[in-house]
Coordinates of N, CA, C and O in Angstrom, one line a residue:
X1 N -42.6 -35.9 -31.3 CA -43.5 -34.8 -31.4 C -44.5 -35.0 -32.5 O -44.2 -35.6 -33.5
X2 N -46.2 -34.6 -32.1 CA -46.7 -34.6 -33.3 C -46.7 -33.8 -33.8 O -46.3 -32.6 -33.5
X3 N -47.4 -34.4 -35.2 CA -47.3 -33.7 -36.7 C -48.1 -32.1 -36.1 O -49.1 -32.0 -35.4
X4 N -47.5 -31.4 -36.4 CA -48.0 -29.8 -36.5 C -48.1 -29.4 -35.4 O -49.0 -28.6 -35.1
X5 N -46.9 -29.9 -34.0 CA -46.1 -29.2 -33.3 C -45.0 -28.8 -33.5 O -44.4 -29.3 -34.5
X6 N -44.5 -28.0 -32.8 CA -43.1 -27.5 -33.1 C -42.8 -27.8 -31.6 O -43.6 -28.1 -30.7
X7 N -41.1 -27.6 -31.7 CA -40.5 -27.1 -30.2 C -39.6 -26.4 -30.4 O -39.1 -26.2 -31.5
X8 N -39.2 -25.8 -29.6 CA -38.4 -24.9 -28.9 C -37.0 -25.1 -28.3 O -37.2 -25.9 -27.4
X9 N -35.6 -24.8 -28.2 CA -35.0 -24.5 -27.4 C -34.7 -23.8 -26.8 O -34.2 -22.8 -27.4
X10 N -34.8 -23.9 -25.2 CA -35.2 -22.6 -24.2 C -33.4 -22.5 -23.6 O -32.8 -21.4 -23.3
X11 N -32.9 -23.6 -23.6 CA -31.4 -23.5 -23.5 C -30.7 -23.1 -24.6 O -29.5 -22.7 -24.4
X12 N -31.1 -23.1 -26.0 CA -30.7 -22.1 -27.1 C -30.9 -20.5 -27.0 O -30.2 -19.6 -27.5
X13 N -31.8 -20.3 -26.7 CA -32.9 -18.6 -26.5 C -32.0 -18.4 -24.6 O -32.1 -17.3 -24.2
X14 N -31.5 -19.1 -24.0 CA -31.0 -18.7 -22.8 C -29.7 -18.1 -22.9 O -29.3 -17.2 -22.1
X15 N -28.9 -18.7 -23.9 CA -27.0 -18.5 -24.5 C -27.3 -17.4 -25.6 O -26.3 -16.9 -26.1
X16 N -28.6 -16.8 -26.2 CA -28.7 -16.0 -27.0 C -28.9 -14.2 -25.8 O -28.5 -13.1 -25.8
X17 N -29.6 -14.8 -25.1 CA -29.6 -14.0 -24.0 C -28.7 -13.5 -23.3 O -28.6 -12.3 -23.2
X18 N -27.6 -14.7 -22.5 CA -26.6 -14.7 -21.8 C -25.6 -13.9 -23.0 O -24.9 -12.9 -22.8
X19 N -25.8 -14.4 -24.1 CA -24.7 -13.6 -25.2 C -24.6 -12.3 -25.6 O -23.6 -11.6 -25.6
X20 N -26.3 -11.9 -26.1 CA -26.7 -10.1 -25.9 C -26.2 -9.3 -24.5 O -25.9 -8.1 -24.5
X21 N -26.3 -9.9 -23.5 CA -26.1 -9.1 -21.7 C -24.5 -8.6 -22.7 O -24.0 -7.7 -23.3
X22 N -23.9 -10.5 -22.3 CA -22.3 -9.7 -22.6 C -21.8 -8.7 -23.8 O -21.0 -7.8 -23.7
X23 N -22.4 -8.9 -25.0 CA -22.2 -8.0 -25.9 C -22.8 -6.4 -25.0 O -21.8 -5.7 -24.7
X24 N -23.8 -6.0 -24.8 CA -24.0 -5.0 -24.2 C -22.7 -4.8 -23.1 O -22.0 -3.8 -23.3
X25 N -22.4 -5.7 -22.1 CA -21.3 -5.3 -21.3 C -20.0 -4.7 -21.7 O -19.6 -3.6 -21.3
X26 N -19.3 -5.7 -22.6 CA -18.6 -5.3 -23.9 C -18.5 -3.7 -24.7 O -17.4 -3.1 -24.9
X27 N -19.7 -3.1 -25.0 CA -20.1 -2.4 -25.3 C -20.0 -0.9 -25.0 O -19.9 0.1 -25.7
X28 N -19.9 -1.1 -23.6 CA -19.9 -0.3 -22.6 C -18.8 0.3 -22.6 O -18.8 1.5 -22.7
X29 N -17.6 -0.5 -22.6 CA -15.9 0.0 -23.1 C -16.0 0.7 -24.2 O -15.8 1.9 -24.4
X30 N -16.2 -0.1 -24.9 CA -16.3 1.3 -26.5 C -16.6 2.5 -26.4 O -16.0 3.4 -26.9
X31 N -18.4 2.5 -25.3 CA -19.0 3.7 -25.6 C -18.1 4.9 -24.7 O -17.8 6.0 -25.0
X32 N -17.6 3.9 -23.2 CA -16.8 5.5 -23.1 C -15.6 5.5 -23.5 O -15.0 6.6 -23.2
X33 N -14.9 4.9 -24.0 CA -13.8 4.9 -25.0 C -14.2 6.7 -25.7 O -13.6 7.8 -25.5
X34 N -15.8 6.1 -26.8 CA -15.5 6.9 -27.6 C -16.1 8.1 -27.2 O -16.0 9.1 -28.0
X35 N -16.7 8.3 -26.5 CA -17.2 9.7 -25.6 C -15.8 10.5 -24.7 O -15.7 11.7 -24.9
X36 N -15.2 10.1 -24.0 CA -14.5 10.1 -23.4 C -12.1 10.2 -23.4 O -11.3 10.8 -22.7
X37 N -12.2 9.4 -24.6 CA -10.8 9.5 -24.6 C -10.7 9.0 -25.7 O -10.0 8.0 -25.9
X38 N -11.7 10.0 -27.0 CA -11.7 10.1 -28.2 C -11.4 11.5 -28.5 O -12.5 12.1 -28.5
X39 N -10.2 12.4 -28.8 CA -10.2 14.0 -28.6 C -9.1 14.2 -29.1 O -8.2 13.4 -29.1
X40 N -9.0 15.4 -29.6 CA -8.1 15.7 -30.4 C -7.8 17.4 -30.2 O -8.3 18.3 -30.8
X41 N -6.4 17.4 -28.9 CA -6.3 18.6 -28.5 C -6.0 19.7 -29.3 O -5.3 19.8 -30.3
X42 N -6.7 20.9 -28.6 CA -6.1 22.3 -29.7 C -4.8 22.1 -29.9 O -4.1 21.8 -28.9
X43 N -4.3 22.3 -30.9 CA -2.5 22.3 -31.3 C -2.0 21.2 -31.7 O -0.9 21.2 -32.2
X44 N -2.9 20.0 -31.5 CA -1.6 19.0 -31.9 C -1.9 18.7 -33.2 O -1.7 17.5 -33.5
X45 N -2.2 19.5 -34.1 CA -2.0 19.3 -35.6 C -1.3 20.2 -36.4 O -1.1 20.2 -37.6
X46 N -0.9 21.5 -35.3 CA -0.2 22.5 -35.9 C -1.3 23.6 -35.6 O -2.5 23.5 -35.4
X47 N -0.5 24.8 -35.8 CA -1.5 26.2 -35.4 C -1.1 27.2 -36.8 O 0.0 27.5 -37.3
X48 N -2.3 27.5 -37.1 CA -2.2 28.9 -38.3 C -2.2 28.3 -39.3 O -1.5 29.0 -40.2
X49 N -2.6 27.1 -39.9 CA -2.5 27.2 -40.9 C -4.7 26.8 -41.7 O -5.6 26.4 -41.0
X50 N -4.6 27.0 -42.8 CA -5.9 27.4 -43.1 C -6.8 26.7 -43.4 O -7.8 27.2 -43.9
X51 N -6.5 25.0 -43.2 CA -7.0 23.6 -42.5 C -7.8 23.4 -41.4 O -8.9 22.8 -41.2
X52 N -6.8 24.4 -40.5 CA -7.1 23.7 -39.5 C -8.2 23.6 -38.3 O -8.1 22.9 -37.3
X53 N -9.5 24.8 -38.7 CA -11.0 24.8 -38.0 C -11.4 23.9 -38.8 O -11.8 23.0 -38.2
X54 N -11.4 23.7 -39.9 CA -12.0 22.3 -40.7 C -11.6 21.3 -40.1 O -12.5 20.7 -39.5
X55 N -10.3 20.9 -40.1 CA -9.8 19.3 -39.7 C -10.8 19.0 -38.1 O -11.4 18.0 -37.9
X56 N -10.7 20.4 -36.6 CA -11.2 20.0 -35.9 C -12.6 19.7 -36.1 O -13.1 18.7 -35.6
X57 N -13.2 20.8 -36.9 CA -14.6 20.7 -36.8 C -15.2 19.1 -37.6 O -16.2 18.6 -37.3
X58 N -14.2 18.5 -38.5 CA -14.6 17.5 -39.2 C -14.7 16.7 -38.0 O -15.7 16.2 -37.8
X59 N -13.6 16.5 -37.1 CA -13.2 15.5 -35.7 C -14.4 15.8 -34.8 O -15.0 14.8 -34.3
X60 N -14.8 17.1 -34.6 CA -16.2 16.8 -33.5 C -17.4 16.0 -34.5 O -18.0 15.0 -34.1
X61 N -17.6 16.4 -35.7 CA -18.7 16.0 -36.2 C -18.5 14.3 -36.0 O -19.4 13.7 -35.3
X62 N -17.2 13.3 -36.6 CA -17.4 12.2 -36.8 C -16.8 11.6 -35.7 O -16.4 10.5 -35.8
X63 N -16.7 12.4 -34.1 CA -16.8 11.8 -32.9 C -18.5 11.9 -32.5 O -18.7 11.2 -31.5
X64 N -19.3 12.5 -32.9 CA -20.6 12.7 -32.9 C -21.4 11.4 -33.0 O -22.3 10.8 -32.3
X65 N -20.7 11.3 -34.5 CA -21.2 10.2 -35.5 C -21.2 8.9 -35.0 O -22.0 8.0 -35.3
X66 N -20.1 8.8 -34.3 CA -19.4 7.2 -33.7 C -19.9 7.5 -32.2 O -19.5 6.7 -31.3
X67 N -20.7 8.4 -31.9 CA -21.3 8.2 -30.1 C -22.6 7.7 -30.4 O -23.0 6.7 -29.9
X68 N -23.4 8.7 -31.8 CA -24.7 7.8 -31.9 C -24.8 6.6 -32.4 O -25.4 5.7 -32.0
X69 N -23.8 6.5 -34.0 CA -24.2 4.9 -34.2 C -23.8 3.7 -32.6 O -24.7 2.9 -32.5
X70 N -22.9 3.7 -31.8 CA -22.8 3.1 -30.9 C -24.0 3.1 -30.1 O -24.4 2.1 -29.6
X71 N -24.7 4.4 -29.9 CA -25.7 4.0 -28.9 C -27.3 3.4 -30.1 O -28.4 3.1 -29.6
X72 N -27.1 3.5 -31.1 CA -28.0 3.0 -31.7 C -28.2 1.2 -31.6 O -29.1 0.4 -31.7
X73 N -26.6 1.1 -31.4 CA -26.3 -0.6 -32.0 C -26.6 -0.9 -30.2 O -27.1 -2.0 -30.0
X74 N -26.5 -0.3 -29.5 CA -27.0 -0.4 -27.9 C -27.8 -0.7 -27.9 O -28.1 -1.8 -27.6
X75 N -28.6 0.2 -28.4 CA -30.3 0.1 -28.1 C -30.7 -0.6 -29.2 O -31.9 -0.5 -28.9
X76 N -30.7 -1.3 -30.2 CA -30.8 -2.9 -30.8 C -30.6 -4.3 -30.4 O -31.3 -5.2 -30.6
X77 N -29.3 -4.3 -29.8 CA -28.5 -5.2 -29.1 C -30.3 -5.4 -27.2 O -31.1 -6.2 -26.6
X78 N -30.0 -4.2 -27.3 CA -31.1 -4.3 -25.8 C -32.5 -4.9 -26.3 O -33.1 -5.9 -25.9
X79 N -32.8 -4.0 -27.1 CA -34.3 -4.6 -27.7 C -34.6 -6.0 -27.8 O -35.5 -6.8 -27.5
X80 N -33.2 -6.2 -28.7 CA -33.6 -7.9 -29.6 C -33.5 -8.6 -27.9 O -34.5 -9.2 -27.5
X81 N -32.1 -8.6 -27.0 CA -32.1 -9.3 -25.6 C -33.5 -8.9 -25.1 O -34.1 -10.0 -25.1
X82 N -34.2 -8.0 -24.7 CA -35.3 -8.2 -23.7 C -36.2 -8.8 -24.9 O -36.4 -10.0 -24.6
X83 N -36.7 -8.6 -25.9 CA -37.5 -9.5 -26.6 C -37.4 -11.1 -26.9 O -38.2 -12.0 -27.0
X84 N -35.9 -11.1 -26.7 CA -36.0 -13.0 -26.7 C -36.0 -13.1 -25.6 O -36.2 -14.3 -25.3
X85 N -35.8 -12.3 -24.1 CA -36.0 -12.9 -22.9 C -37.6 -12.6 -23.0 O -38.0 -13.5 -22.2
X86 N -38.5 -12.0 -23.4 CA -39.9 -12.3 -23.6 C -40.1 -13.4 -24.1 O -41.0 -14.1 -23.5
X87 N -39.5 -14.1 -25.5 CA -40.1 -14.6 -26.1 C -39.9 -16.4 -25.2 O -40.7 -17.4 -25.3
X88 N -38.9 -16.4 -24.6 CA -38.4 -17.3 -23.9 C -39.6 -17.5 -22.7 O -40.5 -18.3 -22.7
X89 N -39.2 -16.5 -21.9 CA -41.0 -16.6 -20.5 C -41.6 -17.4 -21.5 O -41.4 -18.6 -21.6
X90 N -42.6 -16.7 -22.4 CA -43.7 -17.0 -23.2 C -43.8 -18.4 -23.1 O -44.6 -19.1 -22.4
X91 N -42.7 -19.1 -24.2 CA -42.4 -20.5 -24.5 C -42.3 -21.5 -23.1 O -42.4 -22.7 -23.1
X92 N -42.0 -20.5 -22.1 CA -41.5 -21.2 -21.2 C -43.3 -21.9 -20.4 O -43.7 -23.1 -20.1
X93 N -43.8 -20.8 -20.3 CA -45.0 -20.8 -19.9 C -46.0 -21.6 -20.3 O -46.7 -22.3 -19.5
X94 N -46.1 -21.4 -21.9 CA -46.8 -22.4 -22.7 C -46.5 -24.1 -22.6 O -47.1 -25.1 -22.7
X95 N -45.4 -23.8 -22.5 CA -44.4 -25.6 -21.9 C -45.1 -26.1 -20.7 O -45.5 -27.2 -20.5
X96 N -45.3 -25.2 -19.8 CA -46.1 -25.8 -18.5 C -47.5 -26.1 -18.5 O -48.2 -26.9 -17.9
X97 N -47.8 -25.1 -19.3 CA -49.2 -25.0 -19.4 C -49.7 -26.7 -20.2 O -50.6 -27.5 -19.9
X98 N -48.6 -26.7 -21.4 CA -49.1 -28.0 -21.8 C -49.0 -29.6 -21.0 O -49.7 -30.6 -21.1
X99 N -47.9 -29.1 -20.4 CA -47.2 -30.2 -19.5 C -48.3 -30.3 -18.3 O -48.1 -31.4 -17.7
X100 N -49.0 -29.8 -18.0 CA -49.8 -29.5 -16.7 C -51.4 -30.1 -17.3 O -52.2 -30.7 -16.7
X101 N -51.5 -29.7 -18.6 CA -52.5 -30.0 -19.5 C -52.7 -31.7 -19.9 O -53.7 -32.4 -19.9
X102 N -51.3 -31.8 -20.0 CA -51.6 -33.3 -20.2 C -51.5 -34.7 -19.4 O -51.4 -35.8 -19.8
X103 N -51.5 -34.0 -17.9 CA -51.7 -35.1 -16.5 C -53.2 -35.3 -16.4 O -53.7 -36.0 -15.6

């Protein structure tokens, strides 16, 4: 390579890719995990005593809390994957272009 090129690994930025999908896939279990068969029925902490609209209401709030940070770390996990599958095309393209350039 000359002086004041760089390169690339496009089979590195491919397993970075391939690895974001599966983390998103992965992900997916959690999120309805915790949407879904994260709950905590009327009664089963006991009834009448003067706790106990607090203890639920604390339980909806930080099942709230754990639906958005999961969908936040989703939608990071997504961004950073389609941006290295951008940045990958890009690289990939420029590779031909130069490769094509220097016949």
């Amino acid at each position: 390579m000359a002086q004041g090129q760089y390169g690339v690994d496009l089979d590195a930025l491919d397993q970075v890719i391939k690895e974001l999908n599966h983390v998103l896939k992965e992900m997916g279990d959690s999120k309805s995990t915790a949407k879904n068969s994260t709950y905590l029925p009327k009664g089963s902490l006991g009834k009448g005593f003067k706790e106990e609209g607090q203890l639920y209401q604390a339980h909806d709030l930080m099942k709230g809390d754990i639906e958005r940070l999961i969908d936040m770390v989703e939608g990071l996990v997504d961004r950073f994957g389609k941006k290295s599958s951008k940045v990958r095309g890009a690289y990939q393209d420029a590779e031909a272009d130069n490769t094509v350039g220097m016949k």
